[in-house]
């Protein structure tokens, strides 16, 4: 599985410049302490240090105390670790290359600094020192180099993601930190002026080298795109404007062009139209009211840049047309992309999908009271999970991603159980009590947690789970059972357990599922909240949706067959009859 890089990228090559940087900095240090030491401006450095020492004031000393702490070794290491963890855990998709860029920049700067101090031996200024003098050479300044690598690296990342006034403000403040640290090291008598200047250069050069190695997409975003592959294939790109930023959109354009999609039609989703006006592009109708009345050519590919809700809205229209769909996962959960084995990095997912093949996958068709018939690709549910989705804070989802659902779930652990009946493939109704019911086309949640271990999007049937834990022990039993199931593990339907975790979980499989609730229940569909109601009916449409997947395509532990689902559907009928008996 690749990440942000192009398949053929070689990110380590530029790092070979770091030893060259160490040699050059060491050579500069030998010149500063040797032949050039008595030439201006180096000859005037002691005067600068003495003037600053003579002019010390209490307020300035307190300020430089804080600046020394900001650039202290322990502080830099701690902040680097926190930022790296934040880049991996907080965004919707882990930013592996940006986290690596920051960590390697700080570490590489420190390595160059330590190597140079082994070669260059320079005493600290002959003025009173306000800090304890470490045993290393005064040349170059380690504090300044470390702050340039850390805060300068954060400024680079901020420039990549922020826009407008906030971008200028944040980048400017971050770049001021190394300069302020440089002044504080002079003021506190710890370094000569040339030490801090070379410290700044060491940190800046490290950022350039490591950035060239680990952030190639930043360069490609402004580079001339590669020539388009032969052909005039047409693609429509449905973009969620908040989930898919401008940088990602630009990279999507480039990838599509490289794969021969010279004609690209872009459309944004809206709250009123989550599919972004996709329908006319599928039929070839003219989408420009001011244009000619003649119809336009229908597209050859639909690309969806968004989360599971956006993918569902587009899949509802694309299913049955034969037009392949490619997923660019930019949402909070991206459960469909994860279950299909796509990379979590958006553009890498598109690149691998277009390099693979289109596979026929199942979708579920659902209807109910107050609901127009529509399709889903992941899961539909009622009860606890729907309440969790409904009450998750949009602000927390934006900041924490899927972790916001965990916080929402904690608020509903003690919600009352619901009474429901479930009918499988037209069999006799089964009366049950449960806290939630989920109908799944795929089975894994975040982190690979297998809520529906038997669910596969090419099986020709839907899987159902009822969750009904009793008290704390019931919740722990259910959680322990799910955590113990290996992701993608599957068994023959005739041998699987109907109940698990001491009755907290009950499983079914069928091609049609009818649910009736004694009272209106919150409902959800692929992460989108539906109006509360008392009925849900779901039916499978085997192989109705063609999805571009990497080759060889694998879901869980088994390869996707792309079959028409007939054989699997027959298994589903037998399972439903067994459950009814």
XYZ file of C-alpha atoms in Angstrom:
581
model
C 0.000 0.000 0.000
C 1.458 3.368 -0.983
C 0.789 6.659 0.669
C 1.215 10.223 -0.466
C 4.023 9.427 -2.882
C 3.799 8.517 -6.491
C 4.343 4.855 -7.053
C 7.732 5.429 -8.546
C 8.968 8.082 -6.137
C 12.294 7.592 -4.373
C 11.964 9.786 -1.275
C 15.328 8.886 0.306
C 17.606 10.181 -2.432
C 17.719 13.833 -1.327
C 18.677 12.768 2.218
C 22.126 11.913 0.837
C 22.783 15.657 0.899
C 22.787 15.685 4.708
C 26.368 14.345 5.023
C 27.437 16.986 2.509
C 25.703 19.606 4.658
C 27.556 18.367 7.749
C 30.906 18.594 5.933
C 30.187 22.126 4.709
C 29.088 23.349 8.151
C 32.178 21.797 9.745
C 34.430 23.409 7.129
C 32.777 26.765 7.770
C 33.352 26.295 11.502
C 37.069 25.613 10.964
C 37.330 28.810 8.914
C 35.488 30.847 11.563
C 37.745 29.593 14.358
C 40.914 29.651 12.225
C 41.976 31.888 9.322
C 38.958 34.215 9.477
C 38.816 34.655 13.244
C 40.720 37.972 13.266
C 39.047 39.476 10.223
C 35.954 41.698 10.295
C 33.128 41.030 10.991
C 34.253 38.062 13.115
C 36.745 40.253 14.931
C 33.871 42.418 16.224
C 31.806 39.547 17.676
C 33.166 39.915 21.208
C 32.082 43.564 21.255
C 28.515 42.524 20.414
C 28.430 39.972 23.248
C 29.849 42.458 25.773
C 27.385 45.188 24.744
C 24.436 42.839 25.226
C 25.764 41.640 28.595
C 26.253 45.202 29.830
C 22.728 46.206 28.788
C 20.824 43.370 30.433
C 17.526 44.280 32.102
C 15.183 42.245 34.302
C 12.300 42.188 31.795
C 14.517 41.139 28.882
C 16.160 38.480 31.010
C 12.755 37.031 31.936
C 11.738 36.969 28.271
C 14.919 35.185 27.224
C 14.385 32.679 30.059
C 11.178 31.672 28.322
C 12.816 31.624 24.870
C 15.568 29.354 26.163
C 12.911 26.994 27.469
C 11.124 27.020 24.082
C 14.316 25.826 22.355
C 15.568 23.530 25.146
C 16.364 19.957 24.084
C 13.616 18.376 26.202
C 11.051 20.906 24.978
C 11.935 20.405 21.325
C 11.783 16.611 21.644
C 8.478 16.734 23.527
C 6.828 19.170 21.096
C 8.080 17.186 18.112
C 6.553 13.983 19.479
C 3.244 15.736 20.210
C 3.096 17.249 16.726
C 3.959 13.942 15.072
C 1.232 12.161 17.049
C -1.196 14.933 16.148
C -0.450 14.539 12.435
C -1.057 10.807 12.694
C -4.146 10.749 14.913
C -6.120 13.980 14.513
C -6.709 14.344 10.719
C -9.255 12.210 8.899
C -6.350 10.356 7.313
C -2.891 10.040 8.947
C -0.389 12.425 7.382
C 2.500 9.983 7.375
C 4.848 11.933 5.132
C 4.299 15.243 6.920
C 4.877 13.570 10.298
C 8.051 11.998 8.913
C 9.172 15.335 7.493
C 8.911 17.023 10.897
C 10.514 14.191 12.872
C 13.381 13.659 10.403
C 14.057 17.408 10.147
C 14.523 17.794 13.897
C 16.566 14.601 14.195
C 18.747 15.360 11.155
C 19.526 18.876 12.353
C 20.619 17.490 15.702
C 22.798 14.871 14.011
C 24.550 17.499 11.874
C 25.033 19.703 14.956
C 26.615 16.905 16.995
C 28.919 15.847 14.157
C 30.136 19.414 13.651
C 30.874 19.930 17.368
C 33.187 16.899 17.203
C 35.275 18.693 14.581
C 34.967 22.351 15.609
C 36.041 23.339 19.135
C 35.014 26.894 19.953
C 34.823 28.411 23.412
C 31.744 30.328 24.477
C 31.843 34.152 24.705
C 33.903 35.600 27.557
C 30.907 37.204 29.305
C 28.706 36.077 32.225
C 26.507 33.170 31.122
C 22.845 33.103 32.160
C 22.511 29.388 31.350
C 24.579 26.394 32.277
C 27.119 25.844 29.518
C 26.789 22.367 27.942
C 30.012 20.481 27.094
C 29.514 20.894 23.339
C 31.247 23.511 21.241
C 29.726 26.966 20.909
C 29.647 26.497 17.108
C 26.987 26.193 15.802
C 24.093 27.007 18.140
C 22.129 23.815 18.826
C 19.197 25.694 20.358
C 18.827 27.880 17.288
C 19.189 24.978 14.856
C 16.620 22.891 16.707
C 14.105 25.744 16.866
C 14.616 26.451 13.150
C 13.951 22.801 12.320
C 10.903 22.422 14.580
C 9.138 25.769 14.247
C 10.277 26.274 10.664
C 8.954 22.787 9.852
C 5.611 23.653 11.434
C 5.558 26.839 9.356
C 6.045 24.749 6.194
C 3.127 22.495 7.131
C 0.953 25.484 8.033
C 1.695 27.053 4.649
C 0.536 23.825 2.959
C -2.835 23.672 4.710
C -3.915 27.167 5.784
C -5.265 29.902 3.546
C -5.708 33.654 3.644
C -4.964 35.783 6.709
C -4.582 32.795 9.033
C -1.868 31.356 6.824
C 0.195 34.564 6.901
C -0.322 35.061 10.638
C 0.546 31.519 11.728
C 3.496 31.124 9.361
C 4.866 34.534 10.370
C 4.649 33.806 14.102
C 6.289 30.401 13.712
C 9.172 31.854 11.698
C 9.740 34.539 14.332
C 10.460 31.903 17.002
C 13.923 30.818 15.687
C 14.927 34.475 15.247
C 13.856 35.284 18.797
C 15.740 32.242 20.092
C 18.846 33.392 18.211
C 18.681 36.774 19.923
C 18.149 35.164 23.334
C 21.268 32.994 22.932
C 23.322 36.109 22.196
C 21.727 38.066 25.037
C 22.393 35.295 27.553
C 26.043 35.101 26.551
C 25.854 31.533 25.278
C 26.934 32.054 21.657
C 28.805 34.336 19.294
C 26.801 36.004 16.510
C 28.308 33.664 13.886
C 27.221 30.653 15.981
C 23.550 31.619 15.817
C 23.715 32.604 12.133
C 25.131 29.206 11.190
C 22.598 27.558 13.534
C 19.813 29.202 11.544
C 21.423 28.100 8.269
C 21.819 24.545 9.561
C 18.144 24.325 10.505
C 16.952 25.964 7.270
C 19.137 23.773 5.043
C 17.920 20.663 6.878
C 14.323 21.666 6.174
C 15.114 22.153 2.484
C 16.823 18.773 2.180
C 14.256 16.777 4.161
C 11.368 18.622 2.531
C 12.749 17.770 -0.903
C 12.941 14.124 0.157
C 9.654 13.670 1.988
C 7.316 16.336 0.602
C 7.554 15.852 -3.175
C 3.851 16.595 -3.672
C 4.450 20.165 -2.576
C 6.761 20.586 -5.555
C 4.472 18.759 -7.929
C 1.527 20.944 -7.015
C 3.163 23.918 -8.771
C 4.984 21.984 -11.469
C 3.909 21.530 -15.020
C 1.654 18.476 -15.246
C 2.908 15.477 -17.147
C 1.496 15.038 -20.640
C -1.876 13.359 -20.727
C -2.038 9.741 -21.772
C -3.471 9.182 -25.240
C -7.246 9.261 -25.421
C -10.148 11.559 -24.735
C -11.819 9.823 -21.844
C -14.248 11.881 -19.770
C -14.551 11.973 -15.986
C -16.894 13.829 -13.677
C -15.486 14.662 -10.244
C -17.952 15.169 -7.386
C -16.174 17.124 -4.677
C -17.217 17.816 -1.105
C -15.848 21.378 -0.829
C -15.026 21.201 2.890
C -13.584 17.681 2.985
C -11.468 17.975 -0.177
C -9.166 21.010 -0.044
C -7.744 22.851 -3.047
C -4.380 21.086 -2.827
C -5.978 17.653 -2.939
C -8.219 18.728 -5.812
C -5.210 19.903 -7.828
C -3.468 16.559 -7.322
C -6.631 14.679 -8.316
C -6.713 16.654 -11.575
C -3.107 15.694 -12.295
C -3.641 11.984 -11.576
C -6.728 11.870 -13.803
C -4.890 13.619 -16.606
C -2.043 11.113 -16.389
C -4.538 8.281 -16.765
C -5.996 9.743 -19.937
C -9.004 11.660 -18.606
C -8.388 14.775 -20.629
C -11.950 16.034 -20.191
C -12.804 16.635 -16.534
C -16.081 18.053 -15.272
C -15.985 19.218 -11.650
C -19.047 19.736 -9.465
C -19.369 20.534 -5.747
C -21.825 18.972 -3.348
C -24.284 21.072 -1.371
C -26.412 20.287 1.697
C -29.421 20.182 -0.612
C -27.698 17.961 -3.217
C -25.045 15.662 -1.718
C -24.370 14.156 -5.160
C -23.412 17.527 -6.646
C -25.861 17.376 -9.554
C -24.324 14.138 -10.808
C -27.351 12.678 -12.632
C -27.150 14.678 -15.911
C -23.496 13.680 -16.378
C -24.495 10.019 -16.318
C -27.226 10.333 -18.928
C -25.493 12.792 -21.240
C -27.977 15.609 -20.659
C -26.722 19.162 -21.115
C -25.671 20.514 -17.703
C -25.089 24.112 -18.800
C -28.344 26.122 -18.976
C -26.595 28.812 -21.016
C -25.051 26.332 -23.444
C -26.369 24.660 -26.572
C -29.431 22.472 -26.398
C -27.595 19.426 -27.795
C -26.824 16.687 -25.267
C -23.234 16.158 -24.117
C -21.373 12.875 -24.095
C -21.882 10.821 -20.911
C -18.808 10.330 -18.780
C -16.559 7.272 -18.645
C -15.730 7.580 -14.929
C -17.229 9.071 -11.771
C -14.748 10.226 -9.117
C -16.055 10.987 -5.624
C -13.929 13.200 -3.359
C -15.611 13.040 0.032
C -16.706 10.794 2.866
C -19.066 7.848 3.082
C -22.152 10.073 2.836
C -20.974 11.644 -0.420
C -19.965 8.250 -1.808
C -23.389 6.829 -0.917
C -25.255 9.671 -2.626
C -23.230 9.178 -5.809
C -23.377 5.373 -5.681
C -27.172 5.607 -5.488
C -27.146 7.226 -8.926
C -24.246 5.308 -10.493
C -25.429 1.810 -9.505
C -26.888 -0.028 -12.463
C -25.434 2.331 -15.098
C -22.238 0.344 -15.703
C -20.126 3.484 -15.260
C -17.183 2.786 -12.921
C -16.797 4.807 -9.732
C -13.467 5.772 -8.115
C -13.277 6.778 -4.446
C -11.050 9.556 -3.108
C -11.545 9.136 0.676
C -11.705 12.588 2.267
C -14.297 12.035 4.995
C -14.340 11.368 8.717
C -14.699 7.586 8.651
C -14.109 6.473 5.032
C -15.436 3.045 5.992
C -16.136 1.884 2.449
C -12.620 2.768 1.280
C -11.088 1.017 4.289
C -13.185 -2.117 3.783
C -12.191 -2.202 0.123
C -8.492 -2.054 0.997
C -7.862 1.384 -0.499
C -5.055 3.556 0.915
C -6.241 6.090 3.488
C -4.359 8.907 1.739
C -6.843 10.401 -0.760
C -4.720 10.821 -3.873
C -2.862 7.546 -3.322
C -6.246 5.796 -3.201
C -7.203 7.285 -6.582
C -3.844 6.480 -8.115
C -3.979 2.829 -7.069
C -7.643 2.460 -8.034
C -7.056 3.773 -11.556
C -4.089 1.428 -11.914
C -6.324 -1.553 -11.062
C -9.667 -2.647 -12.469
C -13.396 -2.038 -12.065
C -15.091 -4.702 -9.927
C -18.816 -5.309 -9.607
C -19.874 -4.888 -5.961
C -23.201 -5.199 -4.175
C -25.246 -2.318 -2.837
C -28.224 -2.335 -0.528
C -31.513 -0.694 -1.441
C -33.450 0.631 1.525
C -36.837 2.193 2.151
C -39.018 2.974 5.141
C -41.655 5.269 6.531
C -40.748 8.822 5.628
C -37.849 7.664 3.423
C -37.642 7.677 -0.344
C -36.043 4.469 -1.691
C -32.284 4.889 -1.866
C -29.123 2.800 -1.941
C -26.305 2.337 0.543
C -22.833 0.863 0.223
C -21.687 0.501 3.849
C -24.266 0.073 6.615
C -27.735 1.107 7.679
C -28.833 1.038 11.277
C -31.258 2.084 13.972
C -31.010 2.652 17.704
C -27.720 3.211 19.513
C -25.481 3.684 16.453
C -27.907 6.104 14.791
C -28.178 8.167 17.996
C -24.376 8.225 18.174
C -24.108 9.512 14.592
C -26.928 12.015 15.132
C -25.398 13.587 18.254
C -21.728 13.672 17.241
C -20.532 17.281 17.313
C -19.691 18.623 13.819
C -16.909 20.722 15.331
C -15.390 17.700 17.079
C -15.702 15.626 13.893
C -13.730 18.291 12.050
C -11.018 18.357 14.725
C -10.897 14.766 15.979
C -12.245 12.755 13.047
C -13.901 9.447 13.917
C -12.925 9.841 17.610
C -15.823 12.313 17.885
C -18.200 9.353 17.474
C -16.619 7.644 20.482
C -17.419 10.644 22.653
C -20.977 10.707 21.341
C -21.383 6.963 21.944
C -20.487 7.360 25.622
C -23.572 9.554 26.066
C -25.902 6.806 24.821
C -24.581 3.734 26.624
C -27.559 3.776 28.996
C -30.267 4.475 26.425
C -33.325 2.182 26.781
C -33.592 -0.980 24.690
C -35.967 -1.058 21.744
C -38.553 -3.676 20.797
C -38.419 -4.808 17.187
C -39.325 -7.606 14.823
C -37.041 -8.812 12.065
C -38.160 -10.740 8.991
C -35.559 -12.381 6.733
C -36.363 -13.097 3.063
C -40.109 -13.081 3.762
C -39.927 -15.606 6.608
C -41.757 -15.489 9.918
C -41.134 -12.387 12.058
C -38.621 -12.797 14.891
C -39.415 -10.726 17.971
C -36.387 -9.223 19.693
C -35.196 -6.539 22.104
C -31.954 -4.748 21.324
C -30.050 -1.513 21.732
C -29.197 -1.309 18.051
C -29.583 -3.141 14.780
C -27.156 -2.788 11.861
C -27.586 -4.038 8.290
C -24.211 -4.221 6.564
C -22.858 -4.573 3.070
C -19.337 -4.453 4.551
C -18.363 -5.421 8.059
C -15.418 -3.515 9.571
C -15.494 -0.290 11.562
C -12.603 2.035 12.363
C -9.399 0.244 13.262
C -10.598 -2.908 11.509
C -13.107 -3.751 14.268
C -15.266 -6.488 12.658
C -18.830 -5.612 13.621
C -20.109 -7.963 10.905
C -17.340 -10.526 10.332
C -19.231 -12.312 7.530
C -20.087 -9.207 5.504
C -18.487 -8.889 2.064
C -19.545 -6.467 -0.668
C -19.518 -9.192 -3.319
C -21.392 -11.897 -1.370
C -24.834 -11.263 -2.870
C -26.465 -10.806 0.539
C -26.665 -8.453 3.505
C -25.527 -9.214 7.042
C -27.435 -8.149 10.160
C -26.319 -7.816 13.767
C -28.427 -7.100 16.850
C -26.534 -5.626 19.795
C -28.177 -6.171 23.171
C -25.624 -6.039 26.011
C -26.944 -6.203 29.581
C -25.101 -3.881 31.940
C -21.369 -3.233 32.114
C -20.477 -6.916 31.804
C -22.550 -7.187 28.628
C -20.804 -4.228 27.014
C -17.401 -5.621 28.001
C -18.299 -9.058 26.633
C -19.421 -7.590 23.309
C -16.358 -5.368 23.038
C -14.039 -8.244 23.939
C -15.632 -10.556 21.393
C -15.351 -8.030 18.561
C -11.780 -7.112 19.495
C -10.781 -10.791 19.457
C -12.035 -11.340 15.901
C -9.250 -11.097 13.357
C -10.116 -8.523 10.653
C -11.325 -10.231 7.478
C -11.736 -13.626 9.147
C -14.584 -15.526 7.552
C -16.205 -18.927 8.033
C -18.753 -20.920 6.111
C -22.227 -19.580 6.721
C -23.522 -22.948 7.887
C -20.914 -23.121 10.679
C -21.055 -19.608 12.046
C -22.479 -18.739 15.447
C -25.900 -17.117 15.500
C -25.216 -15.580 18.917
C -22.005 -14.477 20.600
C -20.675 -12.676 23.675
C -23.177 -14.439 25.986
C -26.112 -13.299 23.881
C -25.032 -9.659 23.530
C -24.629 -10.138 19.751
C -26.943 -11.975 17.370
C -26.188 -12.399 13.662
C -28.334 -13.050 10.574
C -27.840 -13.050 6.800
C -30.388 -12.549 4.018
C -31.025 -10.893 0.674
C -33.980 -8.971 2.108
C -34.384 -7.685 5.656
C -37.609 -6.172 7.056
C -37.420 -4.347 10.403
C -40.343 -3.057 12.457
C -39.917 -1.053 15.660
C -42.486 -0.669 18.432
C -41.617 3.035 18.681
C -39.925 5.484 16.297
C -36.164 5.005 16.423
C -33.257 7.152 15.183
C -31.937 5.773 11.904
C -28.750 6.269 9.884
C -27.454 5.385 6.453
C -23.698 5.299 5.696
C -23.077 7.837 8.437
C -25.904 10.180 7.433
C -28.757 10.775 9.874
C -32.251 9.810 8.733
C -35.561 10.878 10.287
C -36.730 8.650 13.124
C -39.250 6.002 12.096
C -40.737 2.576 12.756
C -39.807 0.659 9.582
C -36.760 -0.220 7.489
C -36.615 -2.615 4.554
C -33.300 -3.438 2.885
C -32.671 -5.559 -0.208
C -29.377 -6.437 -1.855
C -28.601 -5.559 -5.484
C -25.777 -7.993 -6.371
C -22.923 -6.548 -8.431
C -24.860 -3.364 -9.218
C -21.982 -0.938 -8.594
C -18.706 -1.026 -10.504
C -15.896 0.321 -8.309
C -12.286 0.904 -9.361
C -10.029 -1.063 -7.011
C -6.292 -1.776 -6.865
C -5.072 -4.945 -8.532
C -4.891 -7.555 -7.209
C -8.068 -6.530 -5.393
C -8.489 -7.908 -1.891
C -11.144 -7.369 0.742
C -10.260 -8.723 4.132
C -8.530 -12.072 3.697
C -10.182 -13.025 0.412
C -9.878 -11.681 -3.106
C -12.875 -9.878 -4.554
C -14.346 -12.088 -7.181
C -16.483 -9.539 -8.973
C -19.080 -12.268 -9.470
C -22.732 -11.633 -10.066
C -23.645 -12.777 -6.561
C -26.004 -15.570 -7.582
C -24.250 -18.354 -5.680
C -23.777 -16.185 -2.575
C -27.405 -15.125 -2.712
C -28.447 -18.765 -2.573
C -26.375 -19.145 0.597
C -28.173 -16.095 1.970
C -31.583 -17.691 1.361
C -30.538 -20.849 3.206
C -29.224 -18.754 6.116
C -32.500 -16.859 6.361
C -34.554 -20.066 6.387
C -32.335 -21.472 9.142
C -32.792 -18.319 11.246
C -36.577 -18.440 10.810
C -36.694 -22.022 12.058
